[in-house]
C-alpha positions in Angstrom: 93.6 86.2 76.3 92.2 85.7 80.1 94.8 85.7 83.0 94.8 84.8 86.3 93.3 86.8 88.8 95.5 87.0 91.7 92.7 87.4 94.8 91.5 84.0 93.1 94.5 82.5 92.5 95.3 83.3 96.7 91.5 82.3 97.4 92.3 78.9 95.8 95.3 78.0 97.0 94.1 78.5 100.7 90.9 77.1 100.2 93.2 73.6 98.6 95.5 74.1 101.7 95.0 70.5 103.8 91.6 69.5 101.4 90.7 66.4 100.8 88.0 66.4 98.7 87.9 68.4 95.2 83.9 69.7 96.5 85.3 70.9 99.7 87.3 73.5 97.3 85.0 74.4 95.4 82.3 75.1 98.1 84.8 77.3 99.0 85.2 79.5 95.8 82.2 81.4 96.2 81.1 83.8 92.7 79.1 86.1 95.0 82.2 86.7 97.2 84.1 88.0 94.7 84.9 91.7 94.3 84.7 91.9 90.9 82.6 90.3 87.6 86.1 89.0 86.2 86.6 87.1 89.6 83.4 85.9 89.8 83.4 84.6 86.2 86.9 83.1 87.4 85.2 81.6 90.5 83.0 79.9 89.0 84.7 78.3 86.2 86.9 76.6 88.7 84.0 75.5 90.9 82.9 73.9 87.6 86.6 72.6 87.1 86.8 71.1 90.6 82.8 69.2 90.0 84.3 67.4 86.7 84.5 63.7 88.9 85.4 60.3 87.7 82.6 57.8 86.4 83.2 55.0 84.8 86.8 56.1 83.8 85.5 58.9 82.4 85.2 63.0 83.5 82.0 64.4 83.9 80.7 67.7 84.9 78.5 67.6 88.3 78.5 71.5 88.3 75.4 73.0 86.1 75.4 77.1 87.6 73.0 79.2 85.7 69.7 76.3 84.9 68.9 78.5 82.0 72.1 77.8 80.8 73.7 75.2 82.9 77.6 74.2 82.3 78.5 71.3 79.9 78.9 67.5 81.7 81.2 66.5 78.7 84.6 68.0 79.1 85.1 68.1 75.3 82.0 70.6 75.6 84.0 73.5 77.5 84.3 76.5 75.3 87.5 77.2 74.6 88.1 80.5 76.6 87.2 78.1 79.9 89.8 75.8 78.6 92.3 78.4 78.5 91.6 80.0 82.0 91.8 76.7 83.4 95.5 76.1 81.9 96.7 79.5 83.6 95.5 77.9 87.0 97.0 74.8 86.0 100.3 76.2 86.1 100.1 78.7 89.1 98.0 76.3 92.0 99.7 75.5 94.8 98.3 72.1 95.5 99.6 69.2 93.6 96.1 67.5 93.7 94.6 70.6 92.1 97.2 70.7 89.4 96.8 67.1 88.8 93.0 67.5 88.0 93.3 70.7 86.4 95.3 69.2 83.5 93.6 65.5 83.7 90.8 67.8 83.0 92.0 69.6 79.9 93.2 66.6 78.1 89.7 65.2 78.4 89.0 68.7 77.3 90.9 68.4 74.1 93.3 71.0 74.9 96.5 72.0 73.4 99.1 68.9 73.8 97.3 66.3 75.6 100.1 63.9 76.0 102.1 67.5 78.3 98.6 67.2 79.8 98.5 63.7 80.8 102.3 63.6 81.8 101.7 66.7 83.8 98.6 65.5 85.5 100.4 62.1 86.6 103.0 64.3 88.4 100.4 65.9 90.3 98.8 62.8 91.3 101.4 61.2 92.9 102.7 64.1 94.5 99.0 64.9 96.1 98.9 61.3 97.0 102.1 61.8 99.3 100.2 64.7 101.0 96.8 62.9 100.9 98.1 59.9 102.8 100.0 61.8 105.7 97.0 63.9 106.1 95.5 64.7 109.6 92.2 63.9 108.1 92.0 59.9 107.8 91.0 57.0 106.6 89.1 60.2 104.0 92.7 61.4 103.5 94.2 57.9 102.7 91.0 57.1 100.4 91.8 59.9 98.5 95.6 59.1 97.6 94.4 55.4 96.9 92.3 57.2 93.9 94.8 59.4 92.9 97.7 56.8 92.0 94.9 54.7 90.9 94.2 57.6 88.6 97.8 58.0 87.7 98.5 54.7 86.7 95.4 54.7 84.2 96.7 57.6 82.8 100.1 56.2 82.7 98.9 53.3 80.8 96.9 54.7 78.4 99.5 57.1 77.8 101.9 54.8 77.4 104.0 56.9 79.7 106.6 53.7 80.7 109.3 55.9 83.3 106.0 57.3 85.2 104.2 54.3 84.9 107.2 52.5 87.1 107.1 55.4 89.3 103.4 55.3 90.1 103.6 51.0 90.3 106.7 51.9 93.2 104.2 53.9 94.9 101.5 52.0 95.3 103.4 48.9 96.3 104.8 51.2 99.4 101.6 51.6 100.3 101.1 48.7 100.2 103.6 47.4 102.3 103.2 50.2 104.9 99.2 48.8 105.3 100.3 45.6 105.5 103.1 46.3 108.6 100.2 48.3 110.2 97.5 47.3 111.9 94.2 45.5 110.3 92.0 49.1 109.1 92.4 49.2 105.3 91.2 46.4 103.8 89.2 47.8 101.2 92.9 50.4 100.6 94.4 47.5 100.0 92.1 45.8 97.2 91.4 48.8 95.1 95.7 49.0 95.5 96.6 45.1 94.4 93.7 44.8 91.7 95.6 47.0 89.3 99.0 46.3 90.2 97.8 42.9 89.5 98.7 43.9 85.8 102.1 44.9 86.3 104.5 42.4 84.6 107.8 44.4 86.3 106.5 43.9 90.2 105.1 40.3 89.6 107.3 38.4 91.9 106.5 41.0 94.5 102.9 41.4 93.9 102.4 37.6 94.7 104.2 38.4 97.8 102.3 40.8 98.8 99.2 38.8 98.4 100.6 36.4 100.3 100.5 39.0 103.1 97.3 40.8 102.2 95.3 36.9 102.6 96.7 36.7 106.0 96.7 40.1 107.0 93.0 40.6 106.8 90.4 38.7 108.9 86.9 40.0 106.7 86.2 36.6 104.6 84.7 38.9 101.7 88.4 40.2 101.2 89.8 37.2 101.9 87.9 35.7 99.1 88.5 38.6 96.8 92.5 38.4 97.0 92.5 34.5 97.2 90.5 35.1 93.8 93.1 37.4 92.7 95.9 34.7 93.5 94.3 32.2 91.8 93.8 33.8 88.4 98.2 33.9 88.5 98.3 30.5 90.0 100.5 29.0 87.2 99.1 24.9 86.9 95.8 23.3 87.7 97.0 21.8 90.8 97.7 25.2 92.1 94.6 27.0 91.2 91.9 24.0 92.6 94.0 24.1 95.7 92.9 27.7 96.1 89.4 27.3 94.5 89.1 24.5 97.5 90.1 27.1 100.2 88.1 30.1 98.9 85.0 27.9 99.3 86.2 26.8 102.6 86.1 30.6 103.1 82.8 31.1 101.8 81.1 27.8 103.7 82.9 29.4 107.2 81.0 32.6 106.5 77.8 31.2 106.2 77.8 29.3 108.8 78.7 31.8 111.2 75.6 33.8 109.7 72.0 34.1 110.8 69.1 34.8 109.3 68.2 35.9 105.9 72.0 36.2 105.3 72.7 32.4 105.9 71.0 31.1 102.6 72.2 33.8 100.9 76.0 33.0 101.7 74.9 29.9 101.2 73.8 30.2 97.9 77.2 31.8 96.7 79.1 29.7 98.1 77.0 26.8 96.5 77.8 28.6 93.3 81.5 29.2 93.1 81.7 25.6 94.1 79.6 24.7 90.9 82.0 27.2 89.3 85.2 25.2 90.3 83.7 22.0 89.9 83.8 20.9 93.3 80.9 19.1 93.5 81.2 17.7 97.0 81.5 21.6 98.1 78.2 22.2 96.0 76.0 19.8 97.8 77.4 20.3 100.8 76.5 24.1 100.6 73.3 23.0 99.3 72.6 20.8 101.7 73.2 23.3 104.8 70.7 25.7 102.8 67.7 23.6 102.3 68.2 22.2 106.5 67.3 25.8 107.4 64.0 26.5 108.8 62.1 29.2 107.1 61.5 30.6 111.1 65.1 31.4 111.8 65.1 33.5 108.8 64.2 36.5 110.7 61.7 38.0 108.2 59.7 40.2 109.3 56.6 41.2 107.3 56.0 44.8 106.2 52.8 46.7 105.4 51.4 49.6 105.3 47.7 51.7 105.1 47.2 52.7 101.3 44.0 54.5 100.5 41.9 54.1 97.5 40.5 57.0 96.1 36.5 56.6 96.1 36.3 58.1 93.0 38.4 56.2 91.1 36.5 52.7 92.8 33.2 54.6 91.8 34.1 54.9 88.6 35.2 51.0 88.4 32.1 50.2 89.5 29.9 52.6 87.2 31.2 50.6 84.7 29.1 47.2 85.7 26.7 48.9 86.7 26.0 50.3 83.4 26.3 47.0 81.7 23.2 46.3 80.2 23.9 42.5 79.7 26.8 40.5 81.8 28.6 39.9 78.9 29.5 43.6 78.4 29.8 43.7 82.8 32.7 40.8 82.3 34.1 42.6 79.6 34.5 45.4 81.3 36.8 44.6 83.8 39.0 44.5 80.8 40.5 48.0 80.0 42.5 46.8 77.1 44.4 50.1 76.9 45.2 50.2 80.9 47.1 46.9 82.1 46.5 46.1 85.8 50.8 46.3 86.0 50.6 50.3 84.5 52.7 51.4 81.1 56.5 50.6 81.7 57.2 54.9 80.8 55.0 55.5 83.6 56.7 53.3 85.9 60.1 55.0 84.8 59.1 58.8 85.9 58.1 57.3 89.1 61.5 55.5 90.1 63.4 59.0 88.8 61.2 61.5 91.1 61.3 58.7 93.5 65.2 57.7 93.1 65.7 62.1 93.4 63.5 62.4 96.5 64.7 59.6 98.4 68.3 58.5 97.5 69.0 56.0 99.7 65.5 53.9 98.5 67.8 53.5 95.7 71.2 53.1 97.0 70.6 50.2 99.0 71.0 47.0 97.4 68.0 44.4 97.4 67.4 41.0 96.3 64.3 38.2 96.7 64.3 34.9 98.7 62.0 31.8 98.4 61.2 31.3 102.1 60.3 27.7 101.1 64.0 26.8 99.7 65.2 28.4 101.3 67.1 29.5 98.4 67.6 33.0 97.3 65.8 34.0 93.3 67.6 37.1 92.7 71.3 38.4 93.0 71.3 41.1 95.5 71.9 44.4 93.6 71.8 48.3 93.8 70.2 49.2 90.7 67.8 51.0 92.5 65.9 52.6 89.8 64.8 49.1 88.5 64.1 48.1 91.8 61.5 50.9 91.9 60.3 50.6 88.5 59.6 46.9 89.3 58.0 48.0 93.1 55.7 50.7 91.4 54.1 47.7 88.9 53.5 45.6 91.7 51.9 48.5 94.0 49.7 49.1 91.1 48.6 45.4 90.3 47.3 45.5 93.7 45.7 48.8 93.6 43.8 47.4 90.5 43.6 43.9 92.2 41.1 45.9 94.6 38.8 47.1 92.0 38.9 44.0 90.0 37.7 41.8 93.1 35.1 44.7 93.7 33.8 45.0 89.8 33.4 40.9 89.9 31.5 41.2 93.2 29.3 43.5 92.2 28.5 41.4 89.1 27.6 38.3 91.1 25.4 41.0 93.3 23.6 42.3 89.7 23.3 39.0 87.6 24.3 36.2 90.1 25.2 33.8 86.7 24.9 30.2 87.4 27.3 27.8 85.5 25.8 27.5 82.3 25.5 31.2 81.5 28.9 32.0 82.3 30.0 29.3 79.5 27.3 31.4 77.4 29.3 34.1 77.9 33.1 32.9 77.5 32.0 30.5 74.2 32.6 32.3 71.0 33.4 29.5 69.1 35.8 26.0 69.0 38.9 28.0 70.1 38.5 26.4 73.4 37.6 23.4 74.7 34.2 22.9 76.7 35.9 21.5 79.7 38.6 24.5 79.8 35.2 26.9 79.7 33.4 25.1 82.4 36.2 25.0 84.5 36.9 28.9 84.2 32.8 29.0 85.4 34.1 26.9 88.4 36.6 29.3 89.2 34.8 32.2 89.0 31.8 30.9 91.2 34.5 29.8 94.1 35.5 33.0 93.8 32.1 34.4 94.1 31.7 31.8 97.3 35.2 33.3 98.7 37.0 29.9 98.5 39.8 31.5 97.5 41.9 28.0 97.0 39.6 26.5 95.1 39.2 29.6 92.2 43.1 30.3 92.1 44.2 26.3 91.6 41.2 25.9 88.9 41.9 29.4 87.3 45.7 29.4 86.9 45.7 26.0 84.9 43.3 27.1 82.2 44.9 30.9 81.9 47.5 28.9 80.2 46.0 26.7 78.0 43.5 29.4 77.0 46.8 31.6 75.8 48.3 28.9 74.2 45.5 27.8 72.5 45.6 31.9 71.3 49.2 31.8 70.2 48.5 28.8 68.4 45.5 30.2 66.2 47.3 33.3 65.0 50.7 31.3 64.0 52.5 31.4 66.6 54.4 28.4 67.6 53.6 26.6 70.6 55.5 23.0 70.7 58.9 22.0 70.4 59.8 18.4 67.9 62.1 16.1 69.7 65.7 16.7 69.5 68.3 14.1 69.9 67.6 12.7 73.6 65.2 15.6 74.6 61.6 14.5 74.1 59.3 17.0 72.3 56.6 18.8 73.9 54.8 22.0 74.1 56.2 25.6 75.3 55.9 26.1 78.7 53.9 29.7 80.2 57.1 31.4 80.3 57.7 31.0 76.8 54.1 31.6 76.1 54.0 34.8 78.1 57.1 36.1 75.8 55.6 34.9 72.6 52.4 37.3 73.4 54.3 40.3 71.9 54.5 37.8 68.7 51.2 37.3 68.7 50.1 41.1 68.9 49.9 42.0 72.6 51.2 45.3 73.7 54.4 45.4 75.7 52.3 46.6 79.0 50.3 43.6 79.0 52.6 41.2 78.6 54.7 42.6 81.5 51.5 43.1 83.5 50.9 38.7 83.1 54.5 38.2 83.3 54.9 39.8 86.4 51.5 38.0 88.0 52.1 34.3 86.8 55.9 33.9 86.4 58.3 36.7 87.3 59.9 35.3 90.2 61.9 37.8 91.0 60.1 40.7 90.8 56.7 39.9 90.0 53.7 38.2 92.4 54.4 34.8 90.7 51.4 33.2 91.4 51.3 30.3 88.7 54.6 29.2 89.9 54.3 29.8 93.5 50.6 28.3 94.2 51.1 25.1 91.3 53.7 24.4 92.7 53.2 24.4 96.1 55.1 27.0 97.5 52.8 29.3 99.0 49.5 30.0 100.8 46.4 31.0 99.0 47.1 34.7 97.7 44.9 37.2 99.2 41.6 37.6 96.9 42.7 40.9 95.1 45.7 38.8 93.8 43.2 36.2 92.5 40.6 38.3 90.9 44.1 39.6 88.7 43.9 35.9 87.5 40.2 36.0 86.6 41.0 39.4 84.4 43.5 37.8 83.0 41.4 34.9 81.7 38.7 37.5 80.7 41.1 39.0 78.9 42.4 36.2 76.9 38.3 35.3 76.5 37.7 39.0 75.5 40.3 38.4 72.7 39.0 35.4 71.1 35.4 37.1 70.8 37.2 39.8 69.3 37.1 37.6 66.1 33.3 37.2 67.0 30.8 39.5 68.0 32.6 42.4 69.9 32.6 45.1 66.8 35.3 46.1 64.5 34.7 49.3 66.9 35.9 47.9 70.3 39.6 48.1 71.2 41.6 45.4 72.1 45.0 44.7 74.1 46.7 43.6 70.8 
């Protein structure tokens, strides 16, 4: 049976005395400082106590000591003789706050009675709340109580613990009350503080109140918004709540137009949005209408670049390729690697955004989102998931990166064979899959390409990529229109759906992301069908165009694999 070590026991309690945060402590308690193996052992099994933090309502170990063999993140996890050791400490710490998240911890951990734990851990909370929000350390200090009623009430709940429940709910709504008679700093305090006590049947009357307060207390629109939002989800008749939807729009229409830049639209856009929401259609256009009067200019975008270099070996080796082509059939073809997608393999793309996402946090911390210039109107919800973000960045570095090559492999064929019209439709007819027209007009838009007008091969090439996979899909029973439906008229599936039904139709995942992102993705792929078709862009640069050209060689390289290509030659399917 451990006990406590009293030169640990004194080490933590002055180490606790005026913290704030539960790493500062355990920074403190130092295994290599401690005079003896039982005290270091003790050491750090309360650094790794004090590392458990809260995630998604949940504990979970941050502490890992020893890589070879690091501490469990699941509380459940903790051996036993841990468990115990951290009960002792429980009992004997000075600190409220580290009492309180000693014993939250062991009833994750399974320990003993869990509802003693829970009950026990509540206490602590609150009381380390009172010393948290008078601490000389602020707003960190105040921050810090705000999460542990927070945490007391959810353990109240959950608990069912009703007496300490009413005890926590007393507490928050002092502190409240003392934001609200103080001046405007705590805005945010005062959210995270009204959200949950909107739950509380015994203070409603009072929490309405206070909301009352809290929408003219603060001046930031986004919390304005955020408790108007709370108000009108206990507004108790229809007249009521559209009054309020009116003003939180109102809100929302203020802010925008008090913005500049990329901002406006995108305030725009939400506010357009919570009118359509509401209903309140007048609000809707008028949001729209201030959006689409912006000029792209007074965005204040500002374009970003950057020196990559291709390795000559790698281009070398594109090239090698056509040059060891015997016939420009197989040269074509080879721009194809049917196992290597210009977009890269999605696995790939993950171990990148993790190293990356490890070696510079804040590239992935930072919320991002995409806007049409030509709206302007935004196509993507800002949003911090920043590994996806970098995953989706990574696919589009490499499409360029291959983009390079490609337009370099298809020069170098017009420099070896210099086709003329008819025997490039030698080349890309196998049999009555496709039309003669769609052929001839992908030998158009190749030879613009080969005569660098660049709008000429992209708004010739983009048109038949699509019919040329739809005319795939539809030859291996896959299918490709839609019969009329009460008033909506039939038709045939449009590239979006197309692009999707290619994993139907036998294409690998990594090739249809690697065409999704270049035609349609409009939020975070190049686009380009989209985009040029519809007439919302300038010509793409040329790399970006010969991607279209290996995309139609690819979908050619497909049908000819029913032909002449060999039952030996691999294929993207």
């Amino acid at each position: 049976m451990p006990d406590v070590d009293p030169a640990v026991l004194t080490a933590l309690d002055n180490a606790s005395s005026g913290f704030i945060s539960n790493r500062q402590v355990a920074v403190s308690l130092d295994p290599e400082a401690a005079g003896s193996p039982k005290a270091a052992d003790h050491f750090e099994a309360l650094r790794a106590a004090l590392l458990f933090e809260r995630q998604d309502g949940s504990l979970t170990g941050m502490y890992q000591g020893d890589p070879e063999d690091p501490w469990p993140t699941d509380p459940k996890m903790v051996p036993s003789e841990t468990q115990e050791l951290w009960a002792l400490y429980a009992e004997q710490a000075a600190h409220p706050g580290i009492r309180g998240h000693l014993l939250d911890l062991l009833r994750a951990c399974g320990h003993g009675r869990r509802h003693l734990h829970a009950q026990g851990a509540i206490a602590g909370y609150r009381e380390g709340a009172a010393i948290f929000w008078a601490a000389d350390e602020q707003p960190a200090g105040q921050v810090r109580a705000v999460h542990a009623v927070t945490d007391a009430l959810d353990l109240a709940l959950t608990w069912g613990q009703t007496d300490l429940r009413d005890r926590v709910v007393r507490d928050m709504v002092a502190m409240v009350e003392e934001i609200l008679d103080g001046p405007e700093q705590r805005g945010g305090l005062l959210h995270a503080l009204l959200e949950p006590l909107q739950q509380e049947g015994s203070v409603e009357a009072k929490v309405s109140e206070l909301l009352d307060r809290a929408i003219g207390h603060v001046s930031d629109p986004h919390l304005k918004v955020a408790f108007l939002r709370m108000k009108r989800s206990r507004a108790r008749d229809a007249e009521t709540a559209k009054a309020i939807e009116q003003q939180i729009v109102e809100i929302m229409l203020q802010h925008a137009e008090a913005a500049s830049g990329a901002l406006k639209p995108m305030l725009l856009s939400d506010a357009a949005t919570a009118a359509r929401n509401f209903g309140l259609g007048d609000l809707h256009d008028e949001a729209v209408l201030k959006m689409q009067s912006i000029n792209t200019q007074d965005l204040g975008l500002v374009r970003l670049g950057g020196r990559v270099e291709q390795l000559k070996e790698l281009t070398d080796l594109y090239l090698a390729r056509i040059e060891g082509a015997p016939t420009l059939k197989e040269a074509l073809w080879a721009v194809v690697l049917p196992d290597s997608p210009p977009a890269g393999g999605g696995a790939t793309a993950k171990r990148a955004a993790t190293v990356l996402a490890e070696s510079a946090p804040f590239v992935a911390a930072i919320a991002s989102g995409r806007l049409n210039p030509n709206g302007p109107v935004p196509v993507s919800a800002e949003g911090v998931d920043g590994r996806t973000a970098i995953q989706a960045r990574y696919h589009l570095l490499a499409m360029d990166m291959e983009g390079l090559r490609i337009e370099a492999q298809l020069d170098r064929i017009r420099e070896r064979f210099n086709p003329d019209e008819e025997e490039l439709i030698d080349v890309f007819t196998p049999n009555q899959l496709a039309p003669d027209w769609r052929l001839r007009m992908l030998a158009h838009a190749f030879q613009y390409f080969w005569l660098h007008e660049d709008d000429a091969a992209i708004h010739l090439a983009l048109p038949q990529v699509e019919g040329l996979l739809r005319e795939i899909l539809r030859s291996r029973g896959v299918t490709v229109i839609q019969v009329p439906k009460g008033d909506t008229p039939g038709g045939v599936s449009q590239l979006g759906r197309l692009i999707t039904d290619m994993r139907e139709a036998g294409f690998t995942e990594d090739w249809v992301r690697s065409i999704r992102l270049l035609l349609t993705d409009g939020e975070q792929g190049m686009n380009l069908r989209n985009d040029v078709l519809h007439g919302l862009t300038v010509c793409p640069p040329r790399h970006r165009i010969a991607l279209v050209l290996q995309a139609a060689l690819l979908l050619l390289r497909e049908v000819h694999m029913a032909g002449d290509l060999g039952a030996g030659e691999p294929s993207a399917t």
